[in-house]
Amino acid sequence: MDMFRPAVTAAIEMQASIGTEGFVNVEPTVTFMKRQHRWNSLHDVSSVTEHLRYRLPDKMP
């Protein structure tokens, strides 16, 4: 799911850090998005060798 990718959460955090209206108190949402991305990564079994190509420690067997 693209909405939980680190680039999206980083963009939201950046908007909050510069004080953009509508992006105050986004910490719980960003925390949820990071956890959801990690959960999706851990449970994605579409490639059993992905951890070798991309050096993803969470994907190691």
C-alpha positions as a Python dict, from the first residue, in 0.01 Angstrom:
ca = {
    (1, 'M'): (0, 0, 0),
    (2, 'D'): (158, 320, -120),
    (3, 'M'): (-4, 542, 142),
    (4, 'F'): (213, 389, 418),
    (5, 'R'): (548, 423, 239),
    (6, 'P'): (827, 608, 425),
    (7, 'A'): (828, 888, 167),
    (8, 'V'): (466, 972, 248),
    (9, 'T'): (521, 971, 624),
    (10, 'A'): (833, 1184, 579),
    (11, 'A'): (636, 1438, 376),
    (12, 'I'): (369, 1458, 645),
    (13, 'E'): (633, 1498, 917),
    (14, 'M'): (802, 1773, 716),
    (15, 'Q'): (475, 1963, 674),
    (16, 'A'): (415, 1936, 1048),
    (17, 'S'): (767, 2054, 1131),
    (18, 'I'): (733, 2373, 926),
    (19, 'G'): (396, 2447, 1083),
    (20, 'T'): (166, 2404, 785),
    (21, 'E'): (-197, 2457, 878),
    (22, 'G'): (-380, 2126, 902),
    (23, 'F'): (-69, 1928, 994),
    (24, 'V'): (-56, 1994, 1368),
    (25, 'N'): (-66, 1696, 1605),
    (26, 'V'): (5, 1441, 1332),
    (27, 'E'): (243, 1235, 1547),
    (28, 'P'): (-10, 959, 1629),
    (29, 'T'): (-106, 930, 1263),
    (30, 'V'): (257, 912, 1151),
    (31, 'T'): (332, 651, 1417),
    (32, 'F'): (39, 443, 1296),
    (33, 'M'): (151, 476, 934),
    (34, 'K'): (506, 366, 1019),
    (35, 'R'): (380, 66, 1214),
    (36, 'Q'): (140, -29, 936),
    (37, 'H'): (418, -9, 676),
    (38, 'R'): (641, -230, 890),
    (39, 'W'): (357, -479, 946),
    (40, 'N'): (290, -493, 572),
    (41, 'S'): (660, -542, 502),
    (42, 'L'): (692, -822, 755),
    (43, 'H'): (389, -1009, 620),
    (44, 'D'): (467, -964, 250),
    (45, 'V'): (585, -1303, 125),
    (46, 'S'): (573, -1227, -246),
    (47, 'S'): (952, -1252, -274),
    (48, 'V'): (1166, -1475, -55),
    (49, 'T'): (1493, -1322, -181),
    (50, 'E'): (1399, -956, -153),
    (51, 'H'): (1605, -913, 164),
    (52, 'L'): (1918, -1002, -33),
    (53, 'R'): (1861, -748, -310),
    (54, 'Y'): (1750, -457, -94),
    (55, 'R'): (1921, -533, 240),
    (56, 'L'): (1600, -534, 440),
    (57, 'P'): (1671, -682, 784),
    (58, 'D'): (1300, -717, 864),
    (59, 'K'): (1257, -949, 566),
    (60, 'M'): (1532, -1196, 660),
    (61, 'P'): (1413, -1548, 738),
}
